Amino acid sequence: MRGNIHRDEAGQEVEHRMSNVMYGTENVPYSFSPFSSETFYYSDSVCWGMSQSSAEVIARGAEAVLTRGTWHSRPVVVKDRIPKTYRKPELDTRLREARTRSESQLMAHARRAGVRTPLIYDIDMGKCIIVMEFIEGIIAKMVLQELPNRKELAMAIGRQVGKLHRADIVHGDLTTSNIIFQGQEPCFIDFGLGERSQEMEKKGVDMHLLKEALSSAHSEHSELYHAVACGYVDTYPEGERVLALVEEIEGRGRYT
């Protein structure tokens, strides 16, 4: 059953629907929307609807395991924040729940600001699991090494980061491995370390991380960062202040 279809500020079709979907023995409201945290409905288990035969672990990090599969016939990535045995169980549960909630809300806020992120299909707060859209594309780290129009693509990245910061969204791990290109459009992933903040310093750290990522992986890093910076100030009125902070942050590093 198709629900209401509309377009977000990134120009993408978004479906918002409400139906009763059976999870185990309970009828649980099922809904997804990138627009606000209030529209998320947390299910008791995301296992219902997952095709176990198609599941494939694609990454294991310090915080989570990422599994690619299908969910209600949709290609998805399941992000599972695994328990940490070295933490007290109560503290561990609170931290994982808070980070799961924060990440899902940041992704929603980012889309509301016109920045492409994976759609969220379901959240299991009890298990700290997010089911999200699988993004078919190439990570920016590879795109910026290989494609002849890499400077234009770098500028596109800068414009989107500017939109994030204009909305007071700090990504927290802004590297070229956390940006996926679908054609000419960058999609931002992994907001697990992100937060809402008006602090220029934190936005400066975001841009510094991106500059460091370019420096470590790309021979034309100066030109690419210049293109990113040009795109950034195009969409963020306070961009010049943040770029000045990037220079200041670099200076601190040289003298410590």
CSV table of C-alpha atoms in Angstrom, one decimal:
chain,number,residue,atom,x,y,z
A,1,MET,CA,0.0,0.0,0.0
A,2,ARG,CA,1.4,3.3,-1.1
A,3,GLY,CA,1.2,6.3,1.3
A,4,ASN,CA,1.4,10.0,0.8
A,5,ILE,CA,4.3,10.9,-1.6
A,6,HIS,CA,6.0,14.3,-1.4
A,7,ARG,CA,9.4,15.7,-2.0
A,8,ASP,CA,11.9,16.9,0.6
A,9,GLU,CA,14.3,19.9,0.2
A,10,ALA,CA,16.8,17.7,-1.6
A,11,GLY,CA,14.2,17.0,-4.2
A,12,GLN,CA,13.7,13.4,-3.4
A,13,GLU,CA,10.5,11.5,-3.2
A,14,VAL,CA,9.5,10.5,0.3
A,15,GLU,CA,6.8,8.2,1.3
A,16,HIS,CA,5.0,8.7,4.6
A,17,ARG,CA,2.5,6.0,5.6
A,18,MET,CA,0.9,4.5,8.6
A,19,SER,CA,-0.3,0.9,8.8
A,20,ASN,CA,-0.5,-2.0,11.2
A,21,VAL,CA,2.4,-4.3,10.7
A,22,MET,CA,2.7,-7.5,12.7
A,23,TYR,CA,5.9,-7.8,14.7
A,24,GLY,CA,5.8,-11.1,16.5
A,25,THR,CA,2.4,-11.2,18.3
A,26,GLU,CA,1.8,-7.4,18.5
A,27,ASN,CA,0.4,-4.9,16.1
A,28,VAL,CA,2.9,-2.1,16.1
A,29,PRO,CA,2.5,1.2,14.2
A,30,TYR,CA,4.9,1.4,11.3
A,31,SER,CA,6.0,4.7,9.8
A,32,PHE,CA,9.0,6.3,8.4
A,33,SER,CA,9.8,9.9,7.4
A,34,PRO,CA,13.0,12.0,7.2
A,35,PHE,CA,11.3,15.1,8.4
A,36,SER,CA,11.1,15.0,12.2
A,37,SER,CA,11.9,12.7,15.1
A,38,GLU,CA,8.2,12.8,16.1
A,39,THR,CA,7.3,10.7,13.1
A,40,PHE,CA,9.5,7.7,14.0
A,41,TYR,CA,7.7,4.6,15.4
A,42,TYR,CA,9.9,2.3,17.3
A,43,SER,CA,9.2,-1.4,16.8
A,44,ASP,CA,9.8,-4.3,19.2
A,45,SER,CA,11.9,-6.1,16.6
A,46,VAL,CA,13.2,-5.4,13.2
A,47,CYS,CA,13.8,-9.1,12.5
A,48,TRP,CA,10.3,-9.3,11.1
A,49,GLY,CA,10.5,-8.6,7.4
A,50,MET,CA,14.2,-9.2,7.2
A,51,SER,CA,15.4,-11.7,4.7
A,52,GLN,CA,18.0,-13.7,6.6
A,53,SER,CA,19.3,-15.5,3.5
A,54,SER,CA,20.4,-12.1,2.0
A,55,ALA,CA,22.1,-10.8,5.1
A,56,GLU,CA,25.8,-10.0,4.7
A,57,VAL,CA,28.1,-8.3,7.2
A,58,ILE,CA,29.8,-5.4,5.4
A,59,ALA,CA,31.6,-3.6,8.3
A,60,ARG,CA,32.5,-4.1,11.9
A,61,GLY,CA,33.5,-1.0,13.8
A,62,ALA,CA,34.2,-0.1,17.4
A,63,GLU,CA,30.5,1.0,18.0
A,64,ALA,CA,28.5,-1.1,15.5
A,65,VAL,CA,28.1,-3.9,13.0
A,66,LEU,CA,26.7,-3.1,9.6
A,67,THR,CA,24.8,-5.8,7.8
A,68,ARG,CA,23.5,-5.5,4.2
A,69,GLY,CA,20.2,-7.3,3.4
A,70,THR,CA,16.6,-6.9,2.3
A,71,TRP,CA,13.7,-5.7,4.5
A,72,HIS,CA,10.2,-5.9,3.1
A,73,SER,CA,11.8,-6.3,-0.3
A,74,ARG,CA,13.9,-3.1,0.1
A,75,PRO,CA,17.7,-3.2,0.0
A,76,VAL,CA,18.8,-2.0,3.4
A,77,VAL,CA,21.7,-1.6,5.8
A,78,VAL,CA,21.1,-2.6,9.4
A,79,LYS,CA,23.2,-0.8,11.9
A,80,ASP,CA,23.5,-2.8,15.2
A,81,ARG,CA,25.1,-1.1,18.1
A,82,ILE,CA,26.6,-4.0,20.0
A,83,PRO,CA,26.8,-4.1,23.8
A,84,LYS,CA,30.1,-3.3,25.4
A,85,THR,CA,31.0,-5.8,28.1
A,86,TYR,CA,33.5,-3.5,29.8
A,87,ARG,CA,30.7,-1.0,30.7
A,88,LYS,CA,28.1,-1.4,33.4
A,89,PRO,CA,25.0,-2.9,31.6
A,90,GLU,CA,22.8,0.0,32.7
A,91,LEU,CA,25.3,2.6,31.4
A,92,ASP,CA,25.9,0.7,28.2
A,93,THR,CA,22.2,0.5,27.5
A,94,ARG,CA,21.7,4.2,28.1
A,95,LEU,CA,24.6,5.2,25.9
A,96,ARG,CA,23.6,2.9,23.0
A,97,GLU,CA,20.0,4.0,23.1
A,98,ALA,CA,21.0,7.7,23.3
A,99,ARG,CA,23.4,7.3,20.3
A,100,THR,CA,20.8,5.4,18.3
A,101,ARG,CA,18.2,8.0,18.9
A,102,SER,CA,20.6,10.9,18.2
A,103,GLU,CA,21.8,9.4,15.0
A,104,SER,CA,18.4,8.8,13.6
A,105,GLN,CA,17.2,12.3,14.5
A,106,LEU,CA,20.4,13.9,13.0
A,107,MET,CA,19.8,12.1,9.7
A,108,ALA,CA,16.2,13.4,9.7
A,109,HIS,CA,17.3,16.9,10.4
A,110,ALA,CA,19.9,16.7,7.7
A,111,ARG,CA,17.3,15.7,5.1
A,112,ARG,CA,15.1,18.5,6.3
A,113,ALA,CA,18.0,20.8,5.6
A,114,GLY,CA,18.2,19.5,2.0
A,115,VAL,CA,21.2,17.1,2.5
A,116,ARG,CA,20.9,13.6,1.1
A,117,THR,CA,21.1,10.8,3.8
A,118,PRO,CA,19.8,7.3,3.8
A,119,LEU,CA,16.1,7.0,4.5
A,120,ILE,CA,15.3,5.3,7.9
A,121,TYR,CA,12.8,2.5,7.6
A,122,ASP,CA,12.7,1.2,11.2
A,123,ILE,CA,14.3,1.6,14.6
A,124,ASP,CA,14.5,-1.0,17.4
A,125,MET,CA,15.4,1.0,20.5
A,126,GLY,CA,15.4,-2.0,22.7
A,127,LYS,CA,18.2,-3.6,20.6
A,128,CYS,CA,19.7,-0.3,19.4
A,129,ILE,CA,19.3,-1.1,15.8
A,130,ILE,CA,18.6,1.2,12.8
A,131,VAL,CA,17.3,-0.2,9.5
A,132,MET,CA,18.1,2.3,6.7
A,133,GLU,CA,18.2,2.6,3.0
A,134,PHE,CA,21.1,1.0,1.2
A,135,ILE,CA,22.9,3.6,-0.9
A,136,GLU,CA,24.3,2.2,-4.1
A,137,GLY,CA,27.2,4.4,-5.1
A,138,ILE,CA,31.0,5.1,-4.8
A,139,ILE,CA,32.6,6.6,-1.7
A,140,ALA,CA,34.0,10.1,-2.2
A,141,LYS,CA,37.5,8.8,-1.3
A,142,MET,CA,37.5,6.9,-4.6
A,143,VAL,CA,35.5,9.4,-6.7
A,144,LEU,CA,37.9,12.2,-5.8
A,145,GLN,CA,40.9,10.1,-6.9
A,146,GLU,CA,39.5,8.9,-10.2
A,147,LEU,CA,37.0,11.1,-11.9
A,148,PRO,CA,38.0,14.1,-14.1
A,149,ASN,CA,35.3,16.3,-12.6
A,150,ARG,CA,36.5,15.8,-9.1
A,151,LYS,CA,36.8,19.5,-8.3
A,152,GLU,CA,33.1,20.0,-9.2
A,153,LEU,CA,32.3,17.0,-7.0
A,154,ALA,CA,34.4,18.5,-4.2
A,155,MET,CA,32.5,21.7,-4.5
A,156,ALA,CA,29.2,19.7,-4.2
A,157,ILE,CA,30.5,18.2,-1.0
A,158,GLY,CA,31.3,21.7,0.4
A,159,ARG,CA,27.8,23.0,-0.5
A,160,GLN,CA,26.2,20.1,1.4
A,161,VAL,CA,28.4,20.5,4.4
A,162,GLY,CA,27.5,24.2,4.4
A,163,LYS,CA,23.8,23.2,4.6
A,164,LEU,CA,24.5,20.9,7.5
A,165,HIS,CA,26.3,23.6,9.4
A,166,ARG,CA,23.7,26.2,8.5
A,167,ALA,CA,21.2,23.9,10.3
A,168,ASP,CA,23.6,23.6,13.2
A,169,ILE,CA,24.3,19.9,12.5
A,170,VAL,CA,27.9,18.8,13.3
A,171,HIS,CA,28.7,15.4,11.6
A,172,GLY,CA,31.4,14.4,14.0
A,173,ASP,CA,33.3,12.1,11.6
A,174,LEU,CA,33.4,14.1,8.4
A,175,THR,CA,35.7,12.1,6.1
A,176,THR,CA,35.6,11.1,2.5
A,177,SER,CA,34.8,7.5,3.5
A,178,ASN,CA,31.5,8.7,5.0
A,179,ILE,CA,30.2,10.4,1.8
A,180,ILE,CA,28.8,8.3,-1.0
A,181,PHE,CA,28.2,9.6,-4.5
A,182,GLN,CA,25.2,8.6,-6.5
A,183,GLY,CA,26.1,10.2,-9.8
A,184,GLN,CA,26.8,13.8,-9.1
A,185,GLU,CA,25.0,13.9,-5.7
A,186,PRO,CA,26.8,13.3,-2.4
A,187,CYS,CA,25.0,11.3,0.3
A,188,PHE,CA,26.2,11.6,3.9
A,189,ILE,CA,26.3,8.5,6.1
A,190,ASP,CA,27.3,7.6,9.7
A,191,PHE,CA,26.1,10.4,12.0
A,192,GLY,CA,26.9,8.3,15.0
A,193,LEU,CA,29.4,10.9,16.4
A,194,GLY,CA,27.3,13.9,15.4
A,195,GLU,CA,25.3,16.4,17.4
A,196,ARG,CA,23.3,19.6,17.1
A,197,SER,CA,25.5,22.6,18.0
A,198,GLN,CA,25.8,26.3,17.2
A,199,GLU,CA,29.4,26.3,18.3
A,200,MET,CA,31.7,27.5,15.5
A,201,GLU,CA,34.6,25.5,17.1
A,202,LYS,CA,32.8,22.2,16.5
A,203,LYS,CA,32.0,23.1,12.9
A,204,GLY,CA,35.7,24.1,12.5
A,205,VAL,CA,36.7,20.6,13.7
A,206,ASP,CA,34.3,19.1,11.2
A,207,MET,CA,35.9,21.0,8.3
A,208,HIS,CA,39.4,20.2,9.7
A,209,LEU,CA,38.6,16.5,9.7
A,210,LEU,CA,37.5,16.7,6.1
A,211,LYS,CA,40.6,18.7,5.1
A,212,GLU,CA,42.8,16.0,6.9
A,213,ALA,CA,41.0,13.3,5.0
A,214,LEU,CA,41.7,15.0,1.7
A,215,SER,CA,45.3,15.5,2.6
A,216,SER,CA,45.9,11.9,3.6
A,217,ALA,CA,44.4,10.3,0.5
A,218,HIS,CA,44.5,12.7,-2.4
A,219,SER,CA,47.5,14.1,-4.3
A,220,GLU,CA,45.6,17.2,-5.3
A,221,HIS,CA,44.3,17.8,-1.8
A,222,SER,CA,45.0,21.6,-1.8
A,223,GLU,CA,42.9,22.1,-5.0
A,224,LEU,CA,40.2,19.8,-3.7
A,225,TYR,CA,40.0,21.5,-0.3
A,226,HIS,CA,39.8,24.9,-2.1
A,227,ALA,CA,36.8,23.6,-4.1
A,228,VAL,CA,35.2,22.2,-0.9
A,229,ALA,CA,35.7,25.6,0.8
A,230,CYS,CA,34.2,27.5,-2.2
A,231,GLY,CA,31.1,25.3,-2.1
A,232,TYR,CA,30.9,25.6,1.7
A,233,VAL,CA,30.8,29.4,1.8
A,234,ASP,CA,28.2,29.4,-1.0
A,235,THR,CA,25.6,27.8,1.3
A,236,TYR,CA,26.8,28.8,4.8
A,237,PRO,CA,26.8,32.6,5.6
A,238,GLU,CA,29.2,32.0,8.5
A,239,GLY,CA,31.5,29.8,6.4
A,240,GLU,CA,34.5,32.2,6.3
A,241,ARG,CA,34.5,32.3,10.1
A,242,VAL,CA,34.6,28.5,10.2
A,243,LEU,CA,37.4,28.3,7.6
A,244,ALA,CA,39.5,30.8,9.7
A,245,LEU,CA,39.0,28.5,12.6
A,246,VAL,CA,40.3,25.5,10.6
A,247,GLU,CA,43.6,27.4,10.1
A,248,GLU,CA,43.6,28.1,13.9
A,249,ILE,CA,43.0,24.5,14.7
A,250,GLU,CA,45.9,23.4,12.4
A,251,GLY,CA,48.1,25.9,14.1
A,252,ARG,CA,47.4,24.4,17.5
A,253,GLY,CA,48.4,21.0,16.2
A,254,ARG,CA,51.7,22.3,15.0
A,255,TYR,CA,52.7,23.6,18.4
A,256,THR,CA,51.6,20.8,20.6
